[in-house]
Amino acid sequence: MSLYVELALTAAERERIRALVGGVPVWFARPKEHTDRDAEAFAAASVAVGNCPPEWLEASGGLRWLQLSSMGIDRYLGLDWAELGRRITVTNLAGTFADPVAQTCLAGLLALYRGLDELVRLGERQTWSKEPIRPRLRLLTGASVVILGAGTIARRLAELLAPFGCRVTLYSRRMSLAELDALLPETDVLVGLLPGTRETAGLVDAERLALLPPGAIFVNAGRGSLVDEEVLAAALREGRLGGAVLDVTATEPLPPGHPLWSSPNTLLTQHTAGGSDRESGQILEVFEDNWRRFVAGEPLRNVVRWSRGY
């Protein structure tokens, strides 16, 4: 048995992995800097950690378990899991990023409601101009929030919003699109926390954005494919929406000249919402727990069920 690890790790964290697996050979690769030797090590591995290129999975004859370093699995959806699933178990980091992503969503909302984005720009220009800003500041207190998603991040965000007295609705698969559309005209904040799938692509389209009341804020920390970005940018530019907090975009990095760069009242957090100074430690904790389960022949945590229609 051998182990392939594709994570950004310190020397101490690498030693932590070596100590965990004992005499099992370990190959360490740098994320997104794949070499031919990395590909060879992956092809020979029994267990892999990290988000490898999808095509490597199809060519890996001996891989038995892949521990992803993300919660999202959309880059692997196009593979033939009816076949691959017979020999490869995939686990992800479901639940690991609930706190950081929820806190980024809340921080972005508060920044827009309290005008912090505009005040920071004034500070950069050393301009004191509080008079036109102060009367436009809003309170999050009592806001109606619809969260697209009902997983761990959505539930954590709902908990963080509770002290503000927000009225929170979680949109899950149990609800129909008609029920969602009925909620939107009374929605102050619409939050996207859905995975990227065929079913969720373009869910927030021109018609649904038009259903939101003037001044509503759109937050997206799920996948950029959820929203029609051209329509979103137009709604922001024309002032029909009050602002947006976007951690994800359809194309990343966001290309120079993209209209979202210059959209008013828009915070682009550049897919950092899941990050924290505890991130690598949390990933290792999940892997360590699953490694012990793997060698003991016990069920693994966070197994991806491809048949669920992600």
Coordinates of C-alpha atoms in Angstrom, one line a residue:
M1 CA 0.0 0.0 0.0
S2 CA 1.2 3.6 -0.7
L3 CA -0.2 7.0 0.0
Y4 CA -0.4 10.1 -2.3
V5 CA -0.9 13.5 -0.6
E6 CA -1.6 16.7 -2.5
L7 CA -1.9 19.3 0.2
A8 CA -0.1 22.5 1.1
L9 CA 1.6 21.3 4.3
T10 CA 4.4 22.4 6.6
A11 CA 7.3 20.1 7.4
A12 CA 5.7 19.3 10.8
E13 CA 2.4 18.4 9.1
R14 CA 4.2 16.1 6.7
E15 CA 5.8 14.4 9.7
R16 CA 2.4 14.1 11.3
I17 CA 1.2 12.1 8.3
R18 CA 4.2 9.9 8.2
A19 CA 3.8 9.1 11.9
L20 CA 0.1 8.3 11.3
V21 CA 0.7 5.8 8.5
G22 CA 3.8 4.2 9.9
G23 CA 5.9 2.4 7.3
V24 CA 3.5 3.1 4.4
P25 CA 5.4 5.0 1.6
V26 CA 4.1 8.5 1.2
W27 CA 4.4 10.8 -1.8
F28 CA 3.9 14.5 -1.2
A29 CA 2.8 16.7 -4.2
R30 CA 2.2 20.5 -4.4
P31 CA -1.5 21.3 -5.2
K32 CA -2.0 22.5 -8.8
E33 CA 1.7 22.0 -9.7
H34 CA 1.5 18.5 -11.1
T35 CA 4.6 16.8 -12.5
D36 CA 5.0 13.5 -14.4
R37 CA 6.4 12.0 -11.2
D38 CA 3.3 13.1 -9.3
A39 CA 1.1 11.4 -11.9
E40 CA 3.2 8.2 -11.6
A41 CA 3.0 8.3 -7.8
F42 CA -0.8 8.7 -7.9
A43 CA -1.2 5.9 -10.4
A44 CA 0.6 3.6 -8.0
A45 CA -1.2 4.8 -4.8
S46 CA -3.8 2.8 -2.9
V47 CA -5.0 5.9 -1.0
A48 CA -4.9 9.6 -2.1
V49 CA -5.5 12.9 -0.3
G50 CA -6.3 16.1 -2.1
N51 CA -8.1 17.2 -5.2
C52 CA -6.4 15.4 -8.0
P53 CA -7.1 15.9 -11.7
P54 CA -10.3 14.0 -12.6
E55 CA -8.6 12.1 -15.5
W56 CA -6.1 10.6 -13.0
L57 CA -9.0 8.7 -11.3
E58 CA -9.9 7.0 -14.6
A59 CA -6.4 5.8 -15.0
S60 CA -5.8 4.7 -11.4
G61 CA -6.1 0.9 -11.3
G62 CA -5.1 0.4 -7.7
L63 CA -6.7 3.4 -5.9
R64 CA -9.2 2.3 -3.3
W65 CA -9.9 5.6 -1.4
L66 CA -9.7 9.3 -2.3
Q67 CA -10.0 11.8 0.6
L68 CA -10.9 15.1 -1.1
S69 CA -9.5 18.4 0.4
S70 CA -12.8 20.1 -0.3
M71 CA -16.5 19.8 0.3
G72 CA -17.3 20.5 -3.4
I73 CA -17.2 17.5 -5.8
D74 CA -18.5 19.2 -9.0
R75 CA -15.2 18.8 -10.9
Y76 CA -15.6 15.0 -10.6
L77 CA -19.3 14.8 -11.6
G78 CA -18.6 14.0 -15.3
L79 CA -16.8 10.7 -14.5
D80 CA -18.4 7.3 -14.8
W81 CA -19.2 6.6 -11.1
A82 CA -21.3 3.6 -12.0
E83 CA -17.9 2.0 -12.9
L84 CA -15.4 3.9 -10.7
G85 CA -17.6 3.6 -7.6
R86 CA -17.1 -0.1 -7.6
R87 CA -13.5 0.2 -6.7
I88 CA -12.9 3.8 -5.4
T89 CA -14.5 5.3 -2.2
V90 CA -14.5 9.1 -2.2
T91 CA -14.9 11.1 1.0
N92 CA -15.1 14.9 1.2
L93 CA -14.9 17.5 3.9
A94 CA -18.6 18.0 4.5
G95 CA -19.1 20.1 7.6
T96 CA -15.5 21.2 7.9
F97 CA -16.0 24.7 6.5
A98 CA -19.3 25.6 8.1
D99 CA -17.9 28.2 10.5
P100 CA -15.6 30.1 8.2
V101 CA -18.0 30.2 5.2
A102 CA -20.9 31.2 7.4
Q103 CA -18.8 33.9 9.1
T104 CA -17.7 35.3 5.7
C105 CA -21.4 35.5 4.6
L106 CA -22.3 37.3 7.8
A107 CA -19.3 39.7 7.6
G108 CA -20.1 40.6 4.0
L109 CA -23.8 41.3 4.9
L110 CA -22.9 43.5 7.8
A111 CA -20.3 45.4 5.7
L112 CA -22.9 46.2 3.1
Y113 CA -25.7 47.0 5.6
R114 CA -23.4 49.3 7.6
G115 CA -21.7 50.9 4.6
L116 CA -18.2 49.6 5.6
D117 CA -17.2 48.9 2.0
E118 CA -17.9 52.5 1.0
L119 CA -16.2 53.9 4.1
V120 CA -13.1 51.9 3.5
R121 CA -12.8 53.3 0.0
L122 CA -13.2 56.8 1.4
G123 CA -10.5 56.1 3.9
E124 CA -8.1 55.0 1.2
R125 CA -8.6 58.4 -0.4
Q126 CA -8.4 60.2 3.0
T127 CA -11.9 61.7 2.4
W128 CA -14.2 62.5 5.3
S129 CA -17.7 62.3 3.9
K130 CA -20.1 60.8 6.5
E131 CA -23.1 63.1 5.8
P132 CA -24.5 61.4 2.7
I133 CA -23.6 57.9 4.0
R134 CA -25.1 57.9 7.5
P135 CA -28.8 58.2 6.5
R136 CA -28.4 55.3 4.1
L137 CA -27.1 52.8 6.6
R138 CA -29.3 49.8 7.3
L139 CA -29.9 47.3 10.0
L140 CA -29.7 43.6 9.5
T141 CA -32.1 43.3 12.5
G142 CA -35.4 41.5 11.5
A143 CA -34.3 40.9 7.9
S144 CA -36.0 38.2 5.9
V145 CA -33.3 35.8 4.7
V146 CA -33.7 32.9 2.3
I147 CA -30.8 30.5 2.2
L148 CA -30.5 28.2 -0.9
G149 CA -29.3 25.1 0.8
A150 CA -29.9 23.2 4.0
G151 CA -26.5 21.7 4.8
T152 CA -24.1 22.4 7.6
I153 CA -23.0 25.8 6.3
A154 CA -26.6 26.9 5.8
R155 CA -27.6 25.8 9.3
R156 CA -24.5 27.5 10.8
L157 CA -25.3 30.7 9.0
A158 CA -28.9 30.5 10.3
E159 CA -27.5 30.2 13.9
L160 CA -25.3 33.3 13.4
L161 CA -28.2 35.3 12.1
A162 CA -30.5 34.3 15.0
P163 CA -29.2 37.0 17.4
F164 CA -30.2 39.6 14.8
G165 CA -33.8 38.4 14.8
C166 CA -33.7 37.5 11.2
R167 CA -36.5 35.4 9.7
V168 CA -34.5 32.6 8.0
T169 CA -35.9 30.0 5.5
L170 CA -33.7 27.2 4.3
Y171 CA -34.5 26.1 0.7
S172 CA -34.0 22.4 0.4
R173 CA -34.9 19.7 -2.1
R174 CA -38.1 19.1 -0.3
M175 CA -39.4 22.5 -1.5
S176 CA -40.6 23.2 -5.0
L177 CA -39.4 26.0 -7.2
A178 CA -42.9 27.5 -7.0
E179 CA -42.5 27.7 -3.2
L180 CA -39.1 29.4 -3.6
D181 CA -40.5 31.9 -6.1
A182 CA -43.3 32.8 -3.7
L183 CA -40.8 33.7 -1.0
L184 CA -38.6 36.0 -3.1
P185 CA -40.8 39.1 -3.2
E186 CA -40.4 39.4 0.6
T187 CA -36.8 38.4 0.7
D188 CA -34.2 41.0 2.0
V189 CA -31.2 38.7 1.6
L190 CA -30.9 35.7 -0.8
V191 CA -27.9 33.4 0.0
G192 CA -26.6 30.7 -2.3
L193 CA -24.9 27.8 -0.6
L194 CA -25.8 25.0 -3.1
P195 CA -23.3 22.7 -4.8
G196 CA -22.6 23.0 -8.5
T197 CA -24.8 20.5 -10.4
R198 CA -27.0 20.4 -13.5
E199 CA -30.0 21.1 -11.3
T200 CA -28.5 24.2 -9.6
A201 CA -26.9 25.8 -12.6
G202 CA -28.7 29.0 -13.5
L203 CA -31.2 28.6 -10.7
V204 CA -30.9 32.3 -9.8
D205 CA -31.8 33.6 -13.3
A206 CA -33.3 36.9 -14.6
E207 CA -36.8 36.0 -13.5
R208 CA -35.8 35.2 -9.9
L209 CA -33.6 38.2 -9.5
A210 CA -36.5 40.3 -10.7
L211 CA -38.7 38.8 -8.1
L212 CA -36.5 40.2 -5.3
P213 CA -37.6 43.5 -3.8
P214 CA -35.6 46.7 -4.5
G215 CA -32.5 46.9 -2.3
A216 CA -32.2 43.1 -1.7
I217 CA -28.8 41.7 -1.2
F218 CA -27.5 38.6 -3.0
V219 CA -24.8 36.4 -1.3
N220 CA -23.1 33.5 -3.1
A221 CA -20.7 31.2 -1.3
G222 CA -21.7 28.0 -3.1
R223 CA -20.9 27.9 -6.8
G224 CA -20.7 30.6 -9.4
S225 CA -22.8 28.6 -11.8
L226 CA -25.8 29.2 -9.6
V227 CA -26.5 32.7 -10.9
D228 CA -26.7 34.4 -14.3
E229 CA -23.7 36.8 -13.7
E230 CA -24.5 39.2 -16.6
V231 CA -28.1 39.7 -15.3
L232 CA -26.7 40.1 -11.7
A233 CA -24.2 42.7 -12.8
A234 CA -26.9 44.6 -14.6
A235 CA -29.2 44.5 -11.6
L236 CA -26.4 45.9 -9.4
R237 CA -25.4 48.5 -11.9
E238 CA -29.0 49.7 -12.3
G239 CA -29.6 49.8 -8.6
R240 CA -32.3 47.2 -8.6
L241 CA -30.3 45.2 -6.0
G242 CA -28.8 46.7 -2.9
G243 CA -25.5 44.8 -3.2
A244 CA -23.8 41.4 -3.5
V245 CA -21.3 39.4 -1.6
L246 CA -19.7 37.0 -4.0
D247 CA -17.1 34.4 -2.8
V248 CA -17.5 32.4 -6.0
T249 CA -17.8 33.2 -9.6
A250 CA -18.4 31.1 -12.7
T251 CA -14.9 31.7 -13.9
E252 CA -12.1 31.8 -11.4
P253 CA -9.9 33.8 -11.3
L254 CA -12.5 36.4 -12.4
P255 CA -11.2 37.8 -15.7
P256 CA -10.0 41.4 -16.0
G257 CA -12.7 43.7 -17.3
H258 CA -15.5 41.4 -16.0
P259 CA -18.5 43.6 -15.1
L260 CA -18.6 42.2 -11.5
W261 CA -15.2 43.9 -10.8
S262 CA -16.9 47.3 -11.1
S263 CA -20.4 46.5 -9.9
P264 CA -21.5 48.9 -7.2
N265 CA -21.9 47.7 -3.6
T266 CA -20.3 44.4 -4.5
L267 CA -17.8 42.5 -2.3
L268 CA -15.7 39.9 -4.1
T269 CA -14.0 37.7 -1.5
Q270 CA -12.2 35.6 -4.1
H271 CA -13.2 32.1 -2.9
T272 CA -11.5 32.6 0.5
A273 CA -14.6 31.9 2.6
G274 CA -13.5 28.4 3.6
G275 CA -10.1 29.6 4.6
S276 CA -8.8 30.1 8.2
D277 CA -5.6 29.6 10.1
R278 CA -7.1 26.3 11.2
E279 CA -7.8 24.9 7.7
S280 CA -4.9 22.5 7.2
G281 CA -5.3 21.2 10.7
Q282 CA -9.0 20.5 10.2
I283 CA -8.2 18.7 6.9
L284 CA -5.6 16.5 8.6
E285 CA -8.0 15.7 11.5
V286 CA -10.6 14.4 9.0
F287 CA -8.0 12.4 7.2
E288 CA -6.5 10.9 10.4
D289 CA -9.9 9.8 11.6
N290 CA -10.7 8.2 8.2
W291 CA -7.3 6.6 8.0
R292 CA -7.8 4.8 11.2
R293 CA -11.2 3.7 10.1
F294 CA -9.8 2.6 6.7
V295 CA -7.0 0.4 8.2
A296 CA -9.5 -1.1 10.7
G297 CA -12.0 -1.9 8.0
E298 CA -14.6 0.4 9.5
P299 CA -17.1 2.8 7.6
L300 CA -15.5 6.0 6.5
R301 CA -16.9 9.5 7.3
N302 CA -18.3 11.8 4.7
V303 CA -18.6 9.2 1.9
V304 CA -19.8 10.8 -1.3
R305 CA -23.0 9.2 -2.5
W306 CA -22.9 9.7 -6.3
S307 CA -26.4 8.3 -6.7
R308 CA -27.9 11.3 -4.7
G309 CA -28.0 13.4 -7.9
Y310 CA -25.4 16.0 -7.0

